[in-house]
Short mmCIF file of C-alpha atoms in Angstrom, two decimals:
data_model
loop_
_atom_site.label_atom_id
_atom_site.label_comp_id
_atom_site.label_asym_id
_atom_site.label_seq_id
_atom_site.Cartn_x
_atom_site.Cartn_y
_atom_site.Cartn_z
CA MET A 1 0.00 0.00 0.00
CA MET A 2 1.40 3.38 -1.01
CA LEU A 3 0.34 6.88 -0.04
CA SER A 4 -1.91 8.46 -2.68
CA LEU A 5 -3.27 11.95 -3.31
CA GLU A 6 -6.61 10.59 -2.13
CA ASP A 7 -4.95 9.85 1.22
CA VAL A 8 -3.44 13.34 1.29
CA TRP A 9 -6.83 14.89 0.62
CA GLN A 10 -8.49 12.67 3.24
CA ALA A 11 -5.84 13.59 5.82
CA LEU A 12 -6.29 17.33 5.24
CA SER A 13 -10.05 17.54 4.68
CA GLY A 14 -11.51 14.50 6.40
CA GLN A 15 -13.40 13.73 3.17
CA THR A 16 -12.87 11.80 -0.03
CA PHE A 17 -11.99 13.78 -3.13
CA PRO A 18 -15.32 14.81 -4.73
CA PHE A 19 -14.47 13.94 -8.34
CA GLU A 20 -13.09 10.99 -10.23
CA ASP A 21 -9.45 11.66 -11.06
CA SER A 22 -7.03 8.80 -11.69
CA ARG A 23 -4.15 10.88 -10.34
CA PHE A 24 -5.73 10.78 -6.90
CA LYS A 25 -6.00 7.00 -6.91
CA GLN A 26 -2.48 6.02 -7.93
CA GLY A 27 0.23 5.57 -5.33
CA LEU A 28 2.74 8.38 -5.02
CA THR A 29 6.28 7.38 -5.92
CA SER A 30 7.72 9.70 -3.26
CA VAL A 31 7.18 12.82 -1.16
CA VAL A 32 9.99 15.35 -1.59
CA ILE A 33 10.94 18.79 -0.30
CA ASP A 34 13.75 19.33 -2.84
CA SER A 35 12.55 19.87 -6.41
CA ARG A 36 15.73 18.25 -7.69
CA LEU A 37 14.54 14.97 -6.16
CA ALA A 38 11.11 15.14 -7.78
CA GLU A 39 10.28 12.25 -10.10
CA PRO A 40 7.28 11.10 -12.11
CA GLY A 41 4.42 10.49 -9.69
CA SER A 42 5.85 12.36 -6.70
CA LEU A 43 4.36 14.98 -4.37
CA PHE A 44 6.42 18.14 -3.84
CA VAL A 45 6.04 20.00 -0.54
CA ALA A 46 6.93 23.68 -0.80
CA LEU A 47 8.53 24.54 2.53
CA HIS A 48 9.93 27.86 3.71
CA GLY A 49 13.64 27.27 4.34
CA GLU A 50 16.31 29.36 6.01
CA ARG A 51 17.87 30.26 2.67
CA THR A 52 15.06 29.95 0.16
CA ASP A 53 11.35 29.34 -0.35
CA GLY A 54 10.16 26.07 -1.85
CA HIS A 55 7.34 27.90 -3.63
CA LYS A 56 9.95 29.18 -6.10
CA TYR A 57 10.59 25.61 -7.24
CA VAL A 58 7.10 24.21 -7.74
CA ALA A 59 7.35 24.61 -11.51
CA HIS A 60 10.70 22.82 -11.51
CA ALA A 61 9.27 19.92 -9.51
CA VAL A 62 6.33 19.64 -11.90
CA SER A 63 8.68 19.73 -14.89
CA ARG A 64 10.46 16.71 -13.39
CA GLY A 65 7.21 14.78 -13.13
CA ALA A 66 5.66 15.70 -9.78
CA ILE A 67 1.91 15.22 -10.12
CA ALA A 68 1.05 17.60 -7.29
CA ALA A 69 2.47 20.19 -4.92
CA LEU A 70 1.55 21.22 -1.40
CA VAL A 71 1.57 25.04 -1.29
CA GLU A 72 0.50 27.96 0.86
CA ALA A 73 -0.32 30.34 -1.98
CA SER A 74 -0.86 30.45 -5.73
CA VAL A 75 2.29 29.93 -7.77
CA ASP A 76 3.44 30.99 -11.22
CA LEU A 77 2.23 27.85 -12.90
CA ASN A 78 -0.81 26.57 -14.77
CA CYS A 79 -2.19 24.60 -11.87
CA ALA A 80 -5.53 23.88 -10.26
CA LEU A 81 -5.33 25.44 -6.79
CA ILE A 82 -7.63 23.37 -4.55
CA ASP A 83 -8.30 23.94 -0.87
CA PRO A 84 -9.12 20.89 1.32
CA GLN A 85 -10.69 23.24 3.89
CA GLN A 86 -13.15 24.44 1.26
CA PRO A 87 -14.06 21.22 -0.59
CA GLU A 88 -17.32 22.72 -1.84
CA SER A 89 -15.30 25.13 -4.03
CA VAL A 90 -13.41 22.34 -5.81
CA SER A 91 -14.22 21.60 -9.44
CA PRO A 92 -12.94 18.89 -11.81
CA ILE A 93 -9.26 19.30 -12.72
CA ALA A 94 -8.16 19.29 -16.35
CA ALA A 95 -5.69 16.56 -17.24
CA GLU A 96 -3.12 19.09 -18.46
CA GLN A 97 -3.21 21.06 -15.21
CA ALA A 98 -0.84 20.47 -12.34
CA ILE A 99 -2.49 19.92 -8.96
CA CYS A 100 -1.67 22.41 -6.20
CA ILE A 101 -3.17 21.66 -2.78
CA LYS A 102 -3.43 24.85 -0.73
CA VAL A 103 -2.87 24.77 3.03
CA ASP A 104 -2.20 27.41 5.67
CA ASN A 105 1.20 25.96 6.62
CA THR A 106 2.97 23.36 4.50
CA LEU A 107 5.12 22.01 7.35
CA GLU A 108 2.12 21.50 9.61
CA ALA A 109 0.23 19.92 6.70
CA LEU A 110 3.15 17.54 6.05
CA GLN A 111 3.07 16.51 9.70
CA GLN A 112 -0.72 16.10 9.63
CA ILE A 113 -0.52 13.84 6.58
CA ALA A 114 2.27 11.82 8.21
CA GLY A 115 0.23 11.36 11.38
CA TYR A 116 -2.78 10.22 9.36
CA TRP A 117 -0.63 7.76 7.40
CA ARG A 118 1.11 6.39 10.48
CA ASN A 119 -2.31 5.66 12.02
CA ARG A 120 -3.18 3.45 9.05
CA PHE A 121 -0.61 0.90 10.22
CA SER A 122 0.38 -0.82 13.45
CA PRO A 123 4.15 -1.31 13.55
CA VAL A 124 6.02 -1.08 16.83
CA VAL A 125 7.76 2.29 16.61
CA VAL A 126 11.13 2.64 18.34
CA GLY A 127 12.16 6.23 19.04
CA VAL A 128 15.86 6.98 19.58
CA THR A 129 17.09 10.25 21.05
CA GLY A 130 20.13 11.58 22.91
CA SER A 131 22.91 14.09 22.51
CA VAL A 132 25.44 11.70 20.94
CA GLY A 133 25.12 8.35 19.19
CA LYS A 134 21.56 8.54 17.84
CA THR A 135 22.32 7.55 14.27
CA SER A 136 24.65 4.64 15.05
CA THR A 137 22.18 3.39 17.67
CA LYS A 138 19.30 3.60 15.19
CA GLU A 139 21.27 1.67 12.59
CA ILE A 140 22.30 -1.13 14.96
CA ILE A 141 18.82 -1.46 16.48
CA ALA A 142 17.35 -1.84 12.99
CA ALA A 143 19.99 -4.45 12.13
CA VAL A 144 19.11 -6.44 15.25
CA LEU A 145 15.33 -6.26 14.82
CA SER A 146 15.56 -7.19 11.15
CA ARG A 147 16.84 -10.62 12.17
CA ARG A 148 13.22 -11.54 12.92
CA TYR A 149 10.95 -8.67 11.89
CA VAL A 150 10.39 -6.60 8.75
CA THR A 151 11.99 -3.39 9.96
CA GLY A 152 12.06 0.14 8.57
CA LYS A 153 14.26 2.99 9.75
CA SER A 154 15.00 6.66 9.25
CA ARG A 155 17.18 7.28 6.23
CA GLY A 156 20.43 9.07 7.02
CA ASN A 157 19.76 11.63 9.73
CA LEU A 158 16.11 12.43 8.92
CA ASN A 159 15.44 13.13 12.58
CA ASN A 160 13.64 16.47 12.84
CA GLU A 161 10.20 17.99 12.31
CA ILE A 162 10.60 17.43 8.56
CA GLY A 163 12.63 14.22 8.45
CA VAL A 164 10.45 12.14 10.78
CA PRO A 165 7.23 12.86 8.80
CA LEU A 166 9.01 12.06 5.53
CA THR A 167 10.13 8.73 6.99
CA LEU A 168 6.63 7.89 8.20
CA LEU A 169 5.22 8.59 4.74
CA GLU A 170 7.41 5.76 3.41
CA MET A 171 5.68 3.31 5.75
CA ASP A 172 3.51 0.52 4.37
CA ASP A 173 1.73 -2.53 5.72
CA ARG A 174 4.83 -4.74 5.45
CA TYR A 175 6.60 -3.19 8.41
CA GLU A 176 6.43 -4.79 11.84
CA TYR A 177 8.95 -2.39 13.42
CA MET A 178 10.00 1.14 12.54
CA VAL A 179 13.11 2.71 14.10
CA LEU A 180 13.07 6.51 14.13
CA GLU A 181 15.87 8.86 15.13
CA MET A 182 14.53 11.92 16.97
CA GLY A 183 16.62 15.07 17.29
CA MET A 184 15.90 18.38 18.98
CA TYR A 185 17.13 21.92 19.33
CA ASP A 186 14.74 22.93 22.09
CA VAL A 187 12.02 21.77 24.45
CA GLY A 188 8.75 20.66 22.83
CA GLU A 189 10.17 19.37 19.55
CA ILE A 190 10.44 15.68 20.49
CA ALA A 191 6.96 15.81 22.03
CA ASP A 192 5.66 17.00 18.65
CA LEU A 193 7.45 14.16 16.85
CA CYS A 194 6.06 11.60 19.30
CA ARG A 195 2.51 12.84 18.75
CA ILE A 196 2.94 11.99 15.08
CA ALA A 197 5.02 8.80 15.35
CA LYS A 198 3.49 7.24 18.51
CA PRO A 199 6.54 5.26 19.70
CA SER A 200 6.05 2.46 22.20
CA ILE A 201 9.77 1.84 22.78
CA GLY A 202 12.00 4.81 23.60
CA VAL A 203 15.81 4.69 23.72
CA VAL A 204 17.81 7.53 25.29
CA THR A 205 21.57 7.48 24.66
CA ASN A 206 22.88 10.33 26.85
CA VAL A 207 22.49 14.02 27.66
CA GLY A 208 25.30 16.42 26.82
CA PRO A 209 25.92 20.02 25.75
CA VAL A 210 25.00 19.53 22.09
CA HIS A 211 22.91 22.46 20.77
CA LEU A 212 23.35 24.09 24.17
CA GLU A 213 23.50 27.46 22.42
CA ARG A 214 19.89 27.04 21.30
CA ALA A 215 18.46 25.07 24.23
CA GLY A 216 20.07 27.31 26.85
CA SER A 217 21.05 24.77 29.51
CA ILE A 218 21.83 21.11 30.09
CA GLU A 219 18.63 20.92 32.14
CA ARG A 220 16.54 22.05 29.16
CA ILE A 221 18.29 19.51 26.93
CA ALA A 222 17.45 16.78 29.44
CA GLN A 223 13.86 18.07 29.59
CA GLY A 224 13.61 17.87 25.82
CA LYS A 225 14.98 14.32 25.67
CA THR A 226 12.63 13.28 28.49
CA GLU A 227 9.67 14.04 26.22
CA LEU A 228 10.29 10.74 24.43
CA VAL A 229 9.82 8.59 27.53
CA GLU A 230 6.96 10.76 28.79
CA THR A 231 4.86 9.85 25.74
CA LEU A 232 5.39 6.08 25.94
CA PRO A 233 2.36 3.91 26.80
CA PRO A 234 2.27 1.80 30.00
CA ASN A 235 2.89 -1.38 27.99
CA GLY A 236 5.88 0.22 26.28
CA TRP A 237 9.55 0.23 27.22
CA ALA A 238 11.89 3.07 28.24
CA ILE A 239 15.47 1.97 27.46
CA LEU A 240 17.64 4.17 29.70
CA ASN A 241 21.39 4.67 30.16
CA ALA A 242 22.18 3.75 33.76
CA ASP A 243 25.62 5.38 33.46
CA ASP A 244 24.18 8.85 32.74
CA PRO A 245 22.44 10.35 35.83
CA LEU A 246 20.34 12.71 33.72
CA VAL A 247 19.07 9.78 31.65
CA SER A 248 18.53 7.30 34.48
CA ALA A 249 16.48 9.96 36.32
CA MET A 250 13.98 9.90 33.44
CA VAL A 251 12.50 6.75 34.96
CA GLU A 252 10.49 9.08 37.19
CA LYS A 253 8.85 10.67 34.14
CA THR A 254 7.59 7.63 32.27
CA ASN A 255 4.61 5.31 32.57
CA ALA A 256 6.40 2.71 30.47
CA ARG A 257 8.35 -0.24 31.82
CA PRO A 258 11.99 0.78 32.46
CA PHE A 259 14.98 -1.17 31.15
CA PHE A 260 18.41 0.04 32.22
CA TYR A 261 21.66 -0.65 30.36
CA GLY A 262 25.19 0.28 31.36
CA LEU A 263 28.59 -0.81 32.62
CA THR A 264 27.70 -1.69 36.22
CA ASP A 265 25.86 -4.66 37.63
CA ASP A 266 22.91 -2.61 38.89
CA ALA A 267 21.67 -2.30 35.29
CA ASP A 268 19.28 -4.84 33.73
CA LEU A 269 21.77 -5.42 30.91
CA TRP A 270 25.42 -4.60 31.48
CA ALA A 271 28.83 -5.17 29.97
CA ASP A 272 32.35 -5.63 31.27
CA SER A 273 35.74 -6.99 30.14
CA ILE A 274 35.73 -4.45 27.30
CA GLU A 275 38.73 -4.73 24.96
CA SER A 276 39.39 -2.67 21.88
CA GLU A 277 40.79 -4.40 18.81
CA GLY A 278 41.39 -1.08 17.07
CA LEU A 279 39.77 -0.85 13.67
CA ASP A 280 38.71 -4.51 13.89
CA GLY A 281 36.11 -3.84 16.58
CA ILE A 282 35.63 -4.54 20.28
CA ARG A 283 35.22 -7.54 22.59
CA PHE A 284 33.20 -7.58 25.81
CA ARG A 285 30.89 -9.64 28.00
CA PHE A 286 27.12 -9.16 28.16
CA HIS A 287 25.38 -9.85 31.49
CA TYR A 288 21.61 -10.27 31.60
CA GLY A 289 20.14 -12.10 34.58
CA LYS A 290 22.00 -15.41 34.66
CA ASP A 291 23.10 -15.09 31.03
CA VAL A 292 26.75 -14.25 30.35
CA LEU A 293 27.87 -13.94 26.72
CA HIS A 294 31.31 -13.25 25.28
CA VAL A 295 30.76 -11.05 22.23
CA ARG A 296 32.94 -9.58 19.49
CA VAL A 297 31.39 -6.93 17.24
CA PRO A 298 32.78 -4.76 14.42
CA LEU A 299 31.94 -1.49 16.21
CA ILE A 300 34.91 0.84 16.53
CA GLY A 301 35.99 2.25 19.90
CA ARG A 302 35.33 1.24 23.50
CA HIS A 303 32.49 3.75 23.71
CA SER A 304 30.62 1.65 21.13
CA VAL A 305 29.79 -0.91 23.81
CA HIS A 306 26.94 1.43 24.80
CA THR A 307 25.63 1.29 21.25
CA ALA A 308 25.66 -2.50 21.41
CA LEU A 309 23.94 -2.45 24.81
CA ARG A 310 21.11 -0.25 23.50
CA ALA A 311 20.49 -2.44 20.47
CA ALA A 312 20.63 -5.61 22.55
CA ALA A 313 18.20 -4.11 25.07
CA VAL A 314 15.67 -3.39 22.31
CA GLY A 315 16.17 -6.91 20.97
CA LEU A 316 15.50 -8.40 24.39
CA VAL A 317 12.28 -6.47 25.02
CA ALA A 318 11.19 -7.37 21.46
CA GLY A 319 11.56 -11.05 22.31
CA LEU A 320 14.61 -11.88 20.18
CA SER A 321 16.99 -14.69 21.04
CA TRP A 322 20.61 -14.01 21.87
CA GLU A 323 21.57 -15.66 18.60
CA GLU A 324 19.47 -13.17 16.67
CA ILE A 325 20.73 -10.22 18.72
CA VAL A 326 24.41 -11.07 18.31
CA SER A 327 23.92 -11.73 14.60
CA GLY A 328 22.43 -8.24 14.21
CA LEU A 329 25.25 -6.63 16.18
CA GLN A 330 27.75 -8.27 13.86
CA ASP A 331 26.07 -6.96 10.70
CA SER A 332 28.96 -5.76 8.53
CA ASP A 333 26.58 -3.82 6.26
CA VAL A 334 25.70 -1.28 8.93
CA GLN A 335 27.21 2.06 7.97
CA LEU A 336 28.44 4.10 10.92
CA ARG A 337 29.65 7.66 10.94
CA LEU A 338 33.38 7.11 11.40
CA VAL A 339 34.95 6.01 8.11
CA VAL A 340 38.45 4.64 7.67
CA ALA A 341 40.18 5.74 4.44
CA ARG A 342 43.61 5.24 2.93
CA GLY A 343 45.48 8.51 2.81
CA LEU A 344 48.39 9.91 0.86
CA HIS A 345 51.93 8.80 1.62
CA GLY A 346 50.81 5.60 3.35
CA ALA A 347 48.79 7.27 6.10
CA THR A 348 45.39 6.12 7.42
CA LEU A 349 42.59 8.65 7.77
CA LEU A 350 39.87 8.40 10.41
CA ASP A 351 37.06 10.44 8.88
CA ASP A 352 34.77 11.48 11.74
CA THR A 353 33.71 14.77 10.16
CA TYR A 354 29.95 14.36 10.23
CA ASN A 355 29.68 16.43 13.40
CA ALA A 356 31.41 17.02 16.71
CA SER A 357 30.67 17.55 20.39
CA PRO A 358 33.02 17.24 23.35
CA ALA A 359 31.71 13.74 24.12
CA SER A 360 32.01 12.43 20.56
CA THR A 361 35.45 14.01 20.11
CA LEU A 362 36.69 12.46 23.35
CA ALA A 363 35.37 9.10 22.13
CA ALA A 364 37.22 9.53 18.84
CA LEU A 365 40.44 10.41 20.70
CA ASN A 366 39.99 7.34 22.89
CA LEU A 367 39.73 5.22 19.75
CA LEU A 368 42.88 6.83 18.38
CA ALA A 369 44.64 5.97 21.65
CA ASP A 370 43.59 2.32 21.30
CA LEU A 371 45.15 1.92 17.86
CA ASP A 372 48.53 0.31 17.39
CA VAL A 373 50.34 2.67 15.01
CA GLY A 374 53.69 0.88 15.09
CA HIS A 375 56.36 3.35 13.98
CA GLY A 376 53.74 5.82 12.80
CA ARG A 377 52.26 8.77 14.65
CA ARG A 378 48.84 9.65 16.00
CA ILE A 379 47.84 12.98 14.49
CA GLY A 380 44.76 14.91 15.55
CA VAL A 381 43.18 17.44 13.19
CA LEU A 382 40.42 19.12 15.19
CA GLY A 383 38.09 21.95 14.26
CA ASP A 384 35.54 24.10 16.03
CA MET A 385 32.69 22.45 17.91
CA LEU A 386 29.62 24.62 17.38
CA GLU A 387 26.44 25.40 19.34
CA LEU A 388 27.95 24.69 22.77
CA GLY A 389 26.71 27.96 24.31
CA SER A 390 28.09 28.60 27.79
CA TYR A 391 29.96 25.28 27.66
CA GLU A 392 31.97 26.40 24.62
CA GLU A 393 35.38 27.14 26.17
CA GLU A 394 35.18 24.37 28.79
CA GLY A 395 34.21 21.77 26.17
CA HIS A 396 37.09 22.67 23.85
CA ARG A 397 39.61 22.71 26.73
CA LEU A 398 38.41 19.29 27.90
CA VAL A 399 39.18 17.94 24.42
CA GLY A 400 42.58 19.64 24.43
CA ALA A 401 43.55 18.01 27.72
CA ARG A 402 42.69 14.56 26.39
CA ALA A 403 44.43 15.24 23.07
CA ALA A 404 47.65 15.91 24.97
CA ASP A 405 47.57 12.33 26.29
CA VAL A 406 46.84 10.77 22.90
CA VAL A 407 48.35 12.55 19.91
CA ASP A 408 51.92 12.96 18.74
CA ALA A 409 50.95 16.02 16.72
CA LEU A 410 47.92 18.31 16.82
CA ILE A 411 46.51 20.68 14.21
CA THR A 412 43.59 22.92 15.12
CA ILE A 413 41.39 24.93 12.77
CA GLY A 414 39.06 27.74 13.79
CA SER A 415 38.73 30.42 16.43
CA ARG A 416 37.15 28.15 19.04
CA ALA A 417 39.64 25.33 18.44
CA ARG A 418 42.39 27.60 19.75
CA TRP A 419 41.27 26.52 23.21
CA ILE A 420 42.01 22.91 22.23
CA ALA A 421 45.54 23.89 21.23
CA GLU A 422 46.11 26.03 24.34
CA GLU A 423 44.91 23.32 26.72
CA ALA A 424 46.90 20.59 24.96
CA VAL A 425 50.10 22.58 25.49
CA ALA A 426 49.13 23.35 29.10
CA ALA A 427 48.55 19.61 29.64
CA GLY A 428 52.05 18.73 28.43
CA LEU A 429 51.99 18.33 24.63
CA VAL A 430 55.23 19.74 23.23
CA LYS A 431 54.46 23.19 21.83
CA SER A 432 56.34 22.49 18.59
CA GLN A 433 53.93 19.61 17.88
CA VAL A 434 50.88 21.89 18.02
CA ARG A 435 49.94 23.97 14.99
CA ARG A 436 47.05 26.39 14.70
CA VAL A 437 46.05 27.13 11.14
CA HIS A 438 43.44 29.39 9.59
CA GLY A 439 41.28 27.64 7.07
CA ILE A 440 41.02 24.28 5.36
CA PRO A 441 43.55 24.97 2.54
CA ALA A 442 46.27 25.76 5.08
CA ALA A 443 45.54 22.58 6.99
CA VAL A 444 45.66 20.49 3.82
CA ALA A 445 48.97 22.03 2.75
CA LEU A 446 50.51 21.37 6.16
CA LEU A 447 49.26 17.78 6.30
CA ARG A 448 50.52 17.00 2.80
CA GLU A 449 54.00 17.88 4.03
CA MET A 450 53.92 16.12 7.38
CA ILE A 451 51.99 12.81 7.05
CA GLY A 452 53.88 9.66 6.22
CA PRO A 453 53.71 5.84 6.25
CA GLY A 454 52.00 4.39 9.31
CA ASP A 455 50.54 7.69 10.52
CA VAL A 456 46.91 7.62 11.65
CA VAL A 457 45.16 10.94 11.19
CA LEU A 458 41.91 11.69 13.06
CA VAL A 459 39.91 14.46 11.37
CA LYS A 460 36.96 15.80 13.37
CA GLY A 461 34.92 18.98 13.73
CA SER A 462 31.36 20.26 13.54
CA ARG A 463 29.60 20.01 10.20
CA GLY A 464 29.79 23.77 9.73
CA SER A 465 33.60 23.57 9.87
CA SER A 466 33.81 21.70 6.52
CA MET A 467 36.43 19.29 7.86
CA ASP A 468 35.33 16.71 5.29
CA GLU A 469 37.20 18.75 2.68
CA ILE A 470 40.44 17.80 4.42
CA VAL A 471 39.63 14.10 4.11
CA SER A 472 38.74 14.51 0.43
CA ALA A 473 42.02 16.29 -0.27
CA LEU A 474 44.17 13.72 1.55
CA SER A 475 42.42 10.50 0.52
CA LEU A 476 44.13 8.21 -1.95
CA PRO A 477 42.37 8.23 -5.32
CA ARG A 478 40.24 5.12 -5.80
CA ASP A 479 42.29 3.89 -8.74
CA GLU A 480 45.39 3.92 -6.53
CA GLU A 481 43.90 2.02 -3.58
CA GLN A 482 44.79 -1.43 -4.84
#
């Protein structure tokens, strides 16, 4: 079963479309917010963005085959503008006319349609939130659940007020489980997502100073994450991190059954004997009741044991066997954020440039420390961490202190990253091994000169720092990788 324009009309008006029109009956091929992604049979939603207005691109979407657009006003296009709130004014639509469905607010209409569509089906929805580790947790949970159930998941990082509705609109009656990543900038946003998605299992990874600049305080971030467990039904499950006091305290805010995971034996599911095998993964022991399992998984870094614990916890409450859970955890097809690439001059690049916070950067440095580099060097290339608000200087200095213990050479890029460099020197890293540069080109030029065989180079910074350009410039061309 695929979403159709008839469903869209029903969701927005509460009525069936008053005329026979084959375009309303056929399933939509996709729902898109970027006209460049429009295809024959798709619905284009004209959203107001930070940089542009989707209404400017309705004609482009239609030219690419979109059969309809969701708009707030008339557009420069030969289209039939129909209003679901005034169905009595609708007349038959000529075959050569595009269909424009007028609403007061296209984002709210998108969410309304998604909520209507989600209610047509009955999968178990798993919501995943937290300051760090949401995407990797979502991916591993989906891999575990798919060992027994037909499981859908958010694509990429579609985790906000737009991404979650778009994911729900891809749902059909095949799915038994749906795993949704849920992000937030401020209080109230996750509650809105939960009203649409109706999760019955909620997973909280941690609470940290990510987006602190917008949320204002750690307490408000915790309040926003708590919204997930507050919405869970009594027969649902709240999967909570016992090692994070702000997360474990959420048990007081949920009516769902709690399930704690962590690294101490007071959790329902816990792990110990954690050993890093570098880029080959980690080993540890699971403890659950009387069950003790020795597990090896291809997740990189000791911190990844928490990711495994979350996914295993969801598997357990979903009734999976240990065999199924471990098989899912060992899924080699799961794509995680950190990517290992071969670099110029025989170096290895650890590409962790998707985003950065103090917690995720410390985890990346811990991984770098675990690696056996032989005669090579550990080189850290660290950029600004954004949206930390009042935690900005402290967070960067915390990273600098850890970097001093791990790296043989440090390059920092950006005005905020100067605190990383300053603290690394204060913590004992030889000053001559610390270089502050201004801009990506300068960093690339310096690295081209200094990296050599056996060196392992960690590149990390917030998305707005464009650190991925460094990896692109230093990666070995594909035709030279053999």
